Short mmCIF file of C-alpha atoms in Angstrom, two decimals:
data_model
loop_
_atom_site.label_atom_id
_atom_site.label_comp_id
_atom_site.label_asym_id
_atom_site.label_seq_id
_atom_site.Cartn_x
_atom_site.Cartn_y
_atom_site.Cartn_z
CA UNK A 1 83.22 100.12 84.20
CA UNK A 2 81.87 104.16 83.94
CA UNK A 3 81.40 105.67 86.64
CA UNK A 4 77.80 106.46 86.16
CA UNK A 5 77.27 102.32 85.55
CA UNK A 6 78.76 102.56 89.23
CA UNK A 7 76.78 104.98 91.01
CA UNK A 8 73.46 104.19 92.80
CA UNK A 9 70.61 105.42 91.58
CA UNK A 10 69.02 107.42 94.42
CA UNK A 11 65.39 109.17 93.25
CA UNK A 12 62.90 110.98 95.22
CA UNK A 13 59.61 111.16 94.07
CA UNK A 14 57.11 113.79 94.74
CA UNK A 15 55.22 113.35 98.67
CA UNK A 16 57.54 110.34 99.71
CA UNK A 17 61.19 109.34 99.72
CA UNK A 18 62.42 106.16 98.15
CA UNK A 19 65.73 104.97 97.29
CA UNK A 20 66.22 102.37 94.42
CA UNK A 21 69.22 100.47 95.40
CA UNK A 22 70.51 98.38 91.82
CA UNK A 23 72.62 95.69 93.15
CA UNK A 24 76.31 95.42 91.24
CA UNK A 25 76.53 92.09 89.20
CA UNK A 26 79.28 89.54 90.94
CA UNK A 27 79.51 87.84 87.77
CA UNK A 28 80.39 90.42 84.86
CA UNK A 29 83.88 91.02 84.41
CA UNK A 30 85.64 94.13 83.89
CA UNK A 31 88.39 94.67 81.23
CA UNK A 32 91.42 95.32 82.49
CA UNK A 33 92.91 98.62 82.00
CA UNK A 34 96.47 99.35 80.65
CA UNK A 35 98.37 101.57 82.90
CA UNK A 36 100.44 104.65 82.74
CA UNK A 37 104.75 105.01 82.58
CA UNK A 38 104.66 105.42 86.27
CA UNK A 39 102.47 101.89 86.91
CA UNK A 40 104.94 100.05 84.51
CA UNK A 41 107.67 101.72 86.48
CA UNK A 42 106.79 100.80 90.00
CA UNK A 43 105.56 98.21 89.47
CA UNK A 44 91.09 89.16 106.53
CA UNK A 45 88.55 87.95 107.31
CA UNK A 46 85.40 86.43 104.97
CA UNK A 47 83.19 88.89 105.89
CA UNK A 48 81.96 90.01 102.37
CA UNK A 49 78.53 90.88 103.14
CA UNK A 50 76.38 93.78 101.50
CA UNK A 51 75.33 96.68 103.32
CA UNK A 52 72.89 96.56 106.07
CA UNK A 53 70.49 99.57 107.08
CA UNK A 54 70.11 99.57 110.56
CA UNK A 55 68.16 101.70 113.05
CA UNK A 56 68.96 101.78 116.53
CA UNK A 57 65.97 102.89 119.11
CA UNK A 58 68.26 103.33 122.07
CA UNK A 59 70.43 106.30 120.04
CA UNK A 60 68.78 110.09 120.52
CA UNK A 61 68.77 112.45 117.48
CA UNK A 62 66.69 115.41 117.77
CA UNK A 63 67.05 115.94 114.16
CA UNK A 64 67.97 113.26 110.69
CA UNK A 65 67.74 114.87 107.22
CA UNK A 66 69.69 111.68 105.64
CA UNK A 67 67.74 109.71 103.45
CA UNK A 68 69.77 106.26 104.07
CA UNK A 69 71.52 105.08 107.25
CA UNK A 70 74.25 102.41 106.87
CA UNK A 71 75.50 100.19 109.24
CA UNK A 72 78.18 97.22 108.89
CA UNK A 73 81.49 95.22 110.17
CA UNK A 74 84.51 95.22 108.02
CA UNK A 75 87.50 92.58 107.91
CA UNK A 76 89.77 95.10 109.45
CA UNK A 77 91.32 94.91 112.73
CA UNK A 78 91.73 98.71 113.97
CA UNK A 79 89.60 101.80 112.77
CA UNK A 80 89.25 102.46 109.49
CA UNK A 81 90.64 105.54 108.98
CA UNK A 82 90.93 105.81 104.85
CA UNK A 83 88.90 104.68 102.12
CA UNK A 84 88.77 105.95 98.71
CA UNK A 85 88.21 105.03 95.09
CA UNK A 86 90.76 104.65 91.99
CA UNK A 87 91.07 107.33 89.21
CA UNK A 88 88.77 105.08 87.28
CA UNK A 89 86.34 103.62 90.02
CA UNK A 90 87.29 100.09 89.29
CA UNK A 91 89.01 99.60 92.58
CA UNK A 92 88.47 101.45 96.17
CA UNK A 93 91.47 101.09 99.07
CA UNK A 94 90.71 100.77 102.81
CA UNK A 95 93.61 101.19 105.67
CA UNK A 96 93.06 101.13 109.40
CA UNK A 97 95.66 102.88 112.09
CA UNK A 98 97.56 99.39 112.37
CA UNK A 99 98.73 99.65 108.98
CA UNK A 100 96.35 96.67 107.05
CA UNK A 101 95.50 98.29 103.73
CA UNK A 102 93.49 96.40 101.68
CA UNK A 103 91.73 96.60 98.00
CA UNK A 104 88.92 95.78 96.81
CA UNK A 105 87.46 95.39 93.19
CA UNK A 106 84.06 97.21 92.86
CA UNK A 107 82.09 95.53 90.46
CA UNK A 108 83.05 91.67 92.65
CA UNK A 109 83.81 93.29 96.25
CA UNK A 110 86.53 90.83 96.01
CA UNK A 111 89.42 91.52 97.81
CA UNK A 112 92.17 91.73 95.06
CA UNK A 113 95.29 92.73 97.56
CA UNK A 114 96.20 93.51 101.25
CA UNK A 115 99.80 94.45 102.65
CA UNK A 116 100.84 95.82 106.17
CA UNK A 117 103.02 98.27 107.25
CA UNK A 118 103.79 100.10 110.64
CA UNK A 119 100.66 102.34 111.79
CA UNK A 120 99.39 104.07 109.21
CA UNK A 121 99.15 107.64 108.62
CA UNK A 122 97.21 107.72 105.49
CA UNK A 123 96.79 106.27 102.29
CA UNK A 124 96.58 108.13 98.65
CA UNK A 125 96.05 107.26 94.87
CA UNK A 126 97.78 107.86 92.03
CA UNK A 127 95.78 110.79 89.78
CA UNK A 128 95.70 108.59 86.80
CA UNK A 129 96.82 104.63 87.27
CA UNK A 130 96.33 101.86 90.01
CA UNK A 131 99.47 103.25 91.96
CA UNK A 132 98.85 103.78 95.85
CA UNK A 133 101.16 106.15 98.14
CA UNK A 134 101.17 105.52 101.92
CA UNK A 135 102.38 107.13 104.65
CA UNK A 136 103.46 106.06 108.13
CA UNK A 137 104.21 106.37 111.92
CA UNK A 138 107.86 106.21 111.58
CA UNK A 139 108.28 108.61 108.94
CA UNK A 140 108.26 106.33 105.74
CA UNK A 141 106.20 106.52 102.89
CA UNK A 142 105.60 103.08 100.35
CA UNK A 143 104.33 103.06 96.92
CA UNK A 144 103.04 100.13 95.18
CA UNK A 145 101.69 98.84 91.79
CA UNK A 146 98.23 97.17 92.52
CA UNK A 147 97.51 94.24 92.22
CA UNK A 148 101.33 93.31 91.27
CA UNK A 149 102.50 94.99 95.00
CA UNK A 150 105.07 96.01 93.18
CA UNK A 151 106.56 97.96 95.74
CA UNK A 152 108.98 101.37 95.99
CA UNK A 153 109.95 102.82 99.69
CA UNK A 154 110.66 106.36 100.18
CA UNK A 155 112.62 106.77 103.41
CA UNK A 156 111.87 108.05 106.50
CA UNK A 157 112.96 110.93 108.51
CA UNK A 158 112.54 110.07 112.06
CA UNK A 159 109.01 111.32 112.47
CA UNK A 160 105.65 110.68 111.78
CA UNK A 161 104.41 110.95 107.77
CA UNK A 162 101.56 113.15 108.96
CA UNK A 163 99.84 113.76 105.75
CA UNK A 164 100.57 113.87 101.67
CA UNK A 165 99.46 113.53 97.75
CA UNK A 166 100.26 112.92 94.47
CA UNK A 167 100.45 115.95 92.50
CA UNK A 168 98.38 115.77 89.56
CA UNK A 169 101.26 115.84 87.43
CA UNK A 170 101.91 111.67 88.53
CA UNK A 171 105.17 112.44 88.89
CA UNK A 172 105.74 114.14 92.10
CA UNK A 173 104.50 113.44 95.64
CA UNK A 174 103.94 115.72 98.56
CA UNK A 175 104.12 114.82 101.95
CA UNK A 176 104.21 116.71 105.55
CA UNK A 177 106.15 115.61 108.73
CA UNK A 178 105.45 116.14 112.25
CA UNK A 179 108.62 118.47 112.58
CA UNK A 180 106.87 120.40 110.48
CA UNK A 181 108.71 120.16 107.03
CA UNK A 182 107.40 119.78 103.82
CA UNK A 183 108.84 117.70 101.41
CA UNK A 184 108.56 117.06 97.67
CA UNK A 185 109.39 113.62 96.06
CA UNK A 186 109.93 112.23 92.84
CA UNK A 187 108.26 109.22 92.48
CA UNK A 188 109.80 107.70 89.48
CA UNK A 189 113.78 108.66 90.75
CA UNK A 190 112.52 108.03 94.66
CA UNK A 191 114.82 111.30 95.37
CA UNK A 192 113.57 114.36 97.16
CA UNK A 193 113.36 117.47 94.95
CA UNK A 194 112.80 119.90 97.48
CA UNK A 195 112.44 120.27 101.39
CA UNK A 196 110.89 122.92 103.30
CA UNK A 197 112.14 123.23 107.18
CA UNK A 198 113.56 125.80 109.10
CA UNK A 199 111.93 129.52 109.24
CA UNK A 200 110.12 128.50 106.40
CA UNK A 201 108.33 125.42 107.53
CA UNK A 202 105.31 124.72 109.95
CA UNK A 203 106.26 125.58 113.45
CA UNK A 204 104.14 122.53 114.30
CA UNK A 205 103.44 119.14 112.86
CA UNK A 206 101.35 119.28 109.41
CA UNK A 207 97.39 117.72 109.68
CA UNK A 208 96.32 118.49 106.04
CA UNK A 209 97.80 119.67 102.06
CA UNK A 210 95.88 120.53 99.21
CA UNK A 211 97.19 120.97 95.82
CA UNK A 212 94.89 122.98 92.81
CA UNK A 213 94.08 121.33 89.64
CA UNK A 214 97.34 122.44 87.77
CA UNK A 215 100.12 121.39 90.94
CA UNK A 216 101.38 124.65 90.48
CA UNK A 217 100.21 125.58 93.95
CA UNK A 218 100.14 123.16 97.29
CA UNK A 219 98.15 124.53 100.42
CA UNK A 220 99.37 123.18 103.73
CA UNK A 221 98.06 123.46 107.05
CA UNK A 222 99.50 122.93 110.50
CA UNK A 223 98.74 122.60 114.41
CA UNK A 224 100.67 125.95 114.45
CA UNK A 225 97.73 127.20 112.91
CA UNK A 226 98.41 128.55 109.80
CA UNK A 227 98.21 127.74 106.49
CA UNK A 228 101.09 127.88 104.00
CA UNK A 229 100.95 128.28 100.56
CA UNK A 230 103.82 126.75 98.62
CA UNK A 231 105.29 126.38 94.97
CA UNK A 232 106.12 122.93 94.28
CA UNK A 233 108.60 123.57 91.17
CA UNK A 234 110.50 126.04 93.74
CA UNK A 235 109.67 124.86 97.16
CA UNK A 236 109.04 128.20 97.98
CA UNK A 237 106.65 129.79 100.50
CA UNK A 238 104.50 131.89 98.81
CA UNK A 239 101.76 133.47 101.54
CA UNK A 240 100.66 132.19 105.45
CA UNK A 241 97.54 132.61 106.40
CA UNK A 242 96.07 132.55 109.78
CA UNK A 243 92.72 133.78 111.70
CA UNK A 244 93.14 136.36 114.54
CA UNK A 245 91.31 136.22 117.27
CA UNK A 246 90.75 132.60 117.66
CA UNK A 247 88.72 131.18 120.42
CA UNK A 248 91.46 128.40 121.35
CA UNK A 249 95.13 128.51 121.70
CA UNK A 250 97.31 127.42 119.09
CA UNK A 251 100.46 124.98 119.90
CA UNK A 252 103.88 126.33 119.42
CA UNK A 253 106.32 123.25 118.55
CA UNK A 254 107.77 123.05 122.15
CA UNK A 255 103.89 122.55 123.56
CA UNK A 256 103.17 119.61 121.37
CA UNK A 257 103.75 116.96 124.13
CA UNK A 258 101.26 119.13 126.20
CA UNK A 259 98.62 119.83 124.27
CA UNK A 260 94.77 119.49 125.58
CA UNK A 261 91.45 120.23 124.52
CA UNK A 262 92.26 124.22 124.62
CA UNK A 263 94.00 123.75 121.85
CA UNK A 264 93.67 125.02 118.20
CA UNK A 265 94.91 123.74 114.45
CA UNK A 266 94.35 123.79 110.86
CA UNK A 267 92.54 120.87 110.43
CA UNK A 268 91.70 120.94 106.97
CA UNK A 269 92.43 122.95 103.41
CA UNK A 270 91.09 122.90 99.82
CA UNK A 271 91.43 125.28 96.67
CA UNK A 272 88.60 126.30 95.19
CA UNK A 273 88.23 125.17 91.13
CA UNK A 274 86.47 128.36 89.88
CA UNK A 275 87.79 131.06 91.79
CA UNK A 276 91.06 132.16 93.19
CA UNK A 277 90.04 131.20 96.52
CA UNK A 278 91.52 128.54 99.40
CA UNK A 279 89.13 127.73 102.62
CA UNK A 280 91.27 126.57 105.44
CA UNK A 281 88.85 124.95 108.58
CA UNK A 282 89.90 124.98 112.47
CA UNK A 283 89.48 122.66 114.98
CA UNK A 284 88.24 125.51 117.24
CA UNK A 285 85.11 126.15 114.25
CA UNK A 286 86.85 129.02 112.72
CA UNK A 287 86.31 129.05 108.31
CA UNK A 288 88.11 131.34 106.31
CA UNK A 289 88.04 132.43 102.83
CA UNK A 290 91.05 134.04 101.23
CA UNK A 291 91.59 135.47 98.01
CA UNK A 292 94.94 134.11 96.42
CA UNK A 293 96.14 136.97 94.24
CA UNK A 294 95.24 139.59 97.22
CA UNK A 295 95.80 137.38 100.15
CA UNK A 296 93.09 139.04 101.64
CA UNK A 297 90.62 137.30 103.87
CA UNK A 298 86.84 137.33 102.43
CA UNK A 299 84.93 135.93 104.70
CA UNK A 300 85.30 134.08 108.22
CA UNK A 301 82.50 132.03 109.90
CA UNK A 302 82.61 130.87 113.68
CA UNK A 303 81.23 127.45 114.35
CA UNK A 304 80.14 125.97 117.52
CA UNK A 305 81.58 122.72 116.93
CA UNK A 306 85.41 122.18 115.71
CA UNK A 307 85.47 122.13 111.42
CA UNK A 308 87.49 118.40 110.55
CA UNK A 309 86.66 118.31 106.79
CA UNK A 310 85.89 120.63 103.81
CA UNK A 311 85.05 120.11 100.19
CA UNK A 312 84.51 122.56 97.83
CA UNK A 313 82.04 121.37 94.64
CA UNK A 314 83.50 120.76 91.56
CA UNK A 315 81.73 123.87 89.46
CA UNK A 316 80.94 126.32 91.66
CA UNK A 317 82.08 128.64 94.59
CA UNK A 318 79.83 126.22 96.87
CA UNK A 319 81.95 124.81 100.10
CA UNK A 320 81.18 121.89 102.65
CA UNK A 321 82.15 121.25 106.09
CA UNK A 322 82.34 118.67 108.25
CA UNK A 323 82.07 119.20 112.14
CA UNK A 324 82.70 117.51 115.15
CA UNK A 325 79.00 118.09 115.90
CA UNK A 326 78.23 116.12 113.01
CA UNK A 327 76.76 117.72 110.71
CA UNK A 328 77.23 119.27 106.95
CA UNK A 329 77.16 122.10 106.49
CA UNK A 330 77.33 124.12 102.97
CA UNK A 331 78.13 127.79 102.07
CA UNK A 332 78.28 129.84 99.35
CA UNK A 333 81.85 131.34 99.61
CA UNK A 334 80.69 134.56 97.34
CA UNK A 335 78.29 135.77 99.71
CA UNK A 336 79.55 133.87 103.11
CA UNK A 337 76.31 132.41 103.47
CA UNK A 338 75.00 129.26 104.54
CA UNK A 339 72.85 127.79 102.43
CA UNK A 340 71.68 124.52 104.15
CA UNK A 341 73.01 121.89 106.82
CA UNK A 342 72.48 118.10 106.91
CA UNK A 343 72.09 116.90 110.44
CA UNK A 344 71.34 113.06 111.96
CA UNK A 345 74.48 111.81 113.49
CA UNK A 346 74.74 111.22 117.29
CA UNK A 347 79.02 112.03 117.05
CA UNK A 348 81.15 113.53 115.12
CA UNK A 349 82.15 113.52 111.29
CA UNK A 350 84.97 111.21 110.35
CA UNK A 351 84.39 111.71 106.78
CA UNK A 352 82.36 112.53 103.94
CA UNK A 353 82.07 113.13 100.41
CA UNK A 354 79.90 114.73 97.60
CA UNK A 355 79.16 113.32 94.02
CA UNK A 356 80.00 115.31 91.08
CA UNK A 357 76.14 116.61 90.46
CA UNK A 358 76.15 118.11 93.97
CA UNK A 359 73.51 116.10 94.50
CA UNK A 360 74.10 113.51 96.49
CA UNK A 361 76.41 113.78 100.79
CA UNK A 362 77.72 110.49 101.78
CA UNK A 363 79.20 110.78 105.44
CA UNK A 364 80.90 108.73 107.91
CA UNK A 365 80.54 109.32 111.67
CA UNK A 366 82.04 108.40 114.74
CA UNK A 367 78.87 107.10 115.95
CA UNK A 368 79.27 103.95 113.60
CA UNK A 369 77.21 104.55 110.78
CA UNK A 370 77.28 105.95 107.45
CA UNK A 371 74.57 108.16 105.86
CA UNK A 372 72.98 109.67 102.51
CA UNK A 373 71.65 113.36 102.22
CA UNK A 374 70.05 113.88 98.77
CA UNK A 375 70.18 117.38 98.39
CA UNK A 376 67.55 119.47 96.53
CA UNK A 377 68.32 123.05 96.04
CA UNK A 378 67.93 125.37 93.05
CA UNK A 379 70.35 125.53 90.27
CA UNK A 380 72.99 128.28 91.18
#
């Protein structure tokens, strides 16, 4: 099924605000979709319900620019804390901390496969066939064919899978420890190509990696907080980056068993797809914008709240954060100016995403709901 037969149609009209909600069709079947070398190579609970809007009286929010609040229960038994859609939009994965990953079919919301595993880190798919990667508590990752389960195991190293992704290649895979190394997997041979550690690696457990469009470069960040920028064919580091002058301490490796609400990281990381420019967030609010070929910093924003998420758009230097405060916030990384925020939840952002037209915020909060910002700004 396209994507656009997929997406809601959300349309504002002039002097009120309406959202047409077109209902997906349980009945019409998709075809199935051959799968790539790798696919070939690797080969609950009844709640089912639709969406419900909900509005609670007894929650106080000064301000709500969302245009949609969502509220529901899901069939997992622990939080939620991944959910994301297939290369081609046919499928969408959920996994919650105890390790229950299931996935679901779009067009049916039938449930089409579920496995566990230990606790679960975080869950990843393939760039271009129904693959999934997962990573774990105790250090393993598993990769499996859906909805086969064909099933490959990459093994552990003692600590906790903090964080990884397929490069876009579909070939390699990398993933970030809590000892602070880096390594780089081939999927296909289930051997380790390269492993950062040492001087070289995070002084800290990892929390986030990006990688740009071509693989050729993979951003990392850590609780040591700084940012490393690696090359995966090498498993070199390339630069570190890191803010001066932060408001919170960050955590050496020997502190980690101490750490408290004083305490600063890299929380998130992202390349930017038209310019030579990473963003790396902190938990203490701090944004920064570096220039790759100069490694020089750009720009640097201080936020009240801690920064947990950032997206940058797909064709423009526009970037979006997420904050503990919960709200959206989005900047143009040319000038270092904010351009809008999109405010209404009661706790902090858990999640959130933006649609290829820029036009649409979906977010996920700690405060149990989900919400839609339609955004209408001019064309940049």
């Amino acid at each position: 099924m396209a994507e656009q037969e997929l997406r809601p149609q959300l349309e504002l009209h002039e002097g009120e605000e309406i959202v047409e909600v077109i209902e997906l069709n349980p009945n019409q079947e998709t075809a199935e979709k051959e799968e790539d070398d790798l696919s070939n190579e690797v080969e609950d609970d009844e709640d089912d319900g639709g969406w419900e809007t909900e509005e609670d009286e007894t929650m106080e929010v000064v301000r709500d620019d969302s245009d949609l609040t969502f509220s529901r229960h899901t069939s997992h038994k622990d939080s939620v804390i991944s959910a994301s859609f297939s290369h081609d939009s046919a499928l969408v994965v959920t996994g919650d901390m105890s390790g229950l990953i299931k996935v679901w079919k779009v067009e049916t919301k039938e449930e089409v496969w579920s496995f566990e595993v230990g606790d679960l880190q975080w869950v990843e798919w393939h760039p271009c066939a129904h693959v999934l990667l997962a990573g774990t508590d105790e250090g393993s990752c598993w990769m499996w064919k859906i909805p086969s389960g064909d099933c490959k195991t990459f093994a552990g190293t003692g600590c906790q899978a903090t964080c990884g992704k397929i490069l876009p290649d579909g070939y390699r895979a990398v993933v970030g420890y809590e000892d602070g190394t880096v390594r780089i997997w081939d999927l296909k041979q289930g051997s380790q190509l390269h492993v950062m550690k040492g001087q070289d690696s995070h002084q800290g457990p990892l929390t986030c990696l990006a990688a740009n469009d071509t693989g050729s470069l993979v951003l990392t960040g850590s609780v040591d907080c700084t940012a490393k920028l690696l090359n995966p064919l090498t498993g070199k580091v390339v630069a570190v980056f890191s803010v001066p002058n932060s408001t919170k301490e960050c955590v050496a490796k020997e502190q980690m068993e101490d750490t408290d609400s004083n305490s600063n990281s890299v929380e998130t990381v992202g390349f930017c797809r038209v310019l030579p420019l990473i963003a790396v967030g902190f938990l203490d609010g701090t944004m920064g914008i570096w220039d790759i070929p100069s490694q020089t910093l750009r720009h640097k924003w201080q936020l009240q709240a801690g920064i947990v998420q950032l997206l940058w758009e797909d064709h423009s230097p526009i970037i979006y954060t997420g904050s503990l405060d919960g709200a959206v916030r989005i900047w143009d990384a040319r000038s270092g100016r904010m351009e809008s925020e999109c405010c209404g939840h009661a706790a902090e952002i858990l999640d959130f995403m933006v649609n290829k037209e820029a036009s649409v915020i979906v977010t996920a909060s700690g405060d149990r709901t989900a919400k839609v910002f339609c955004l209408q700004r001019p064309e940049r």
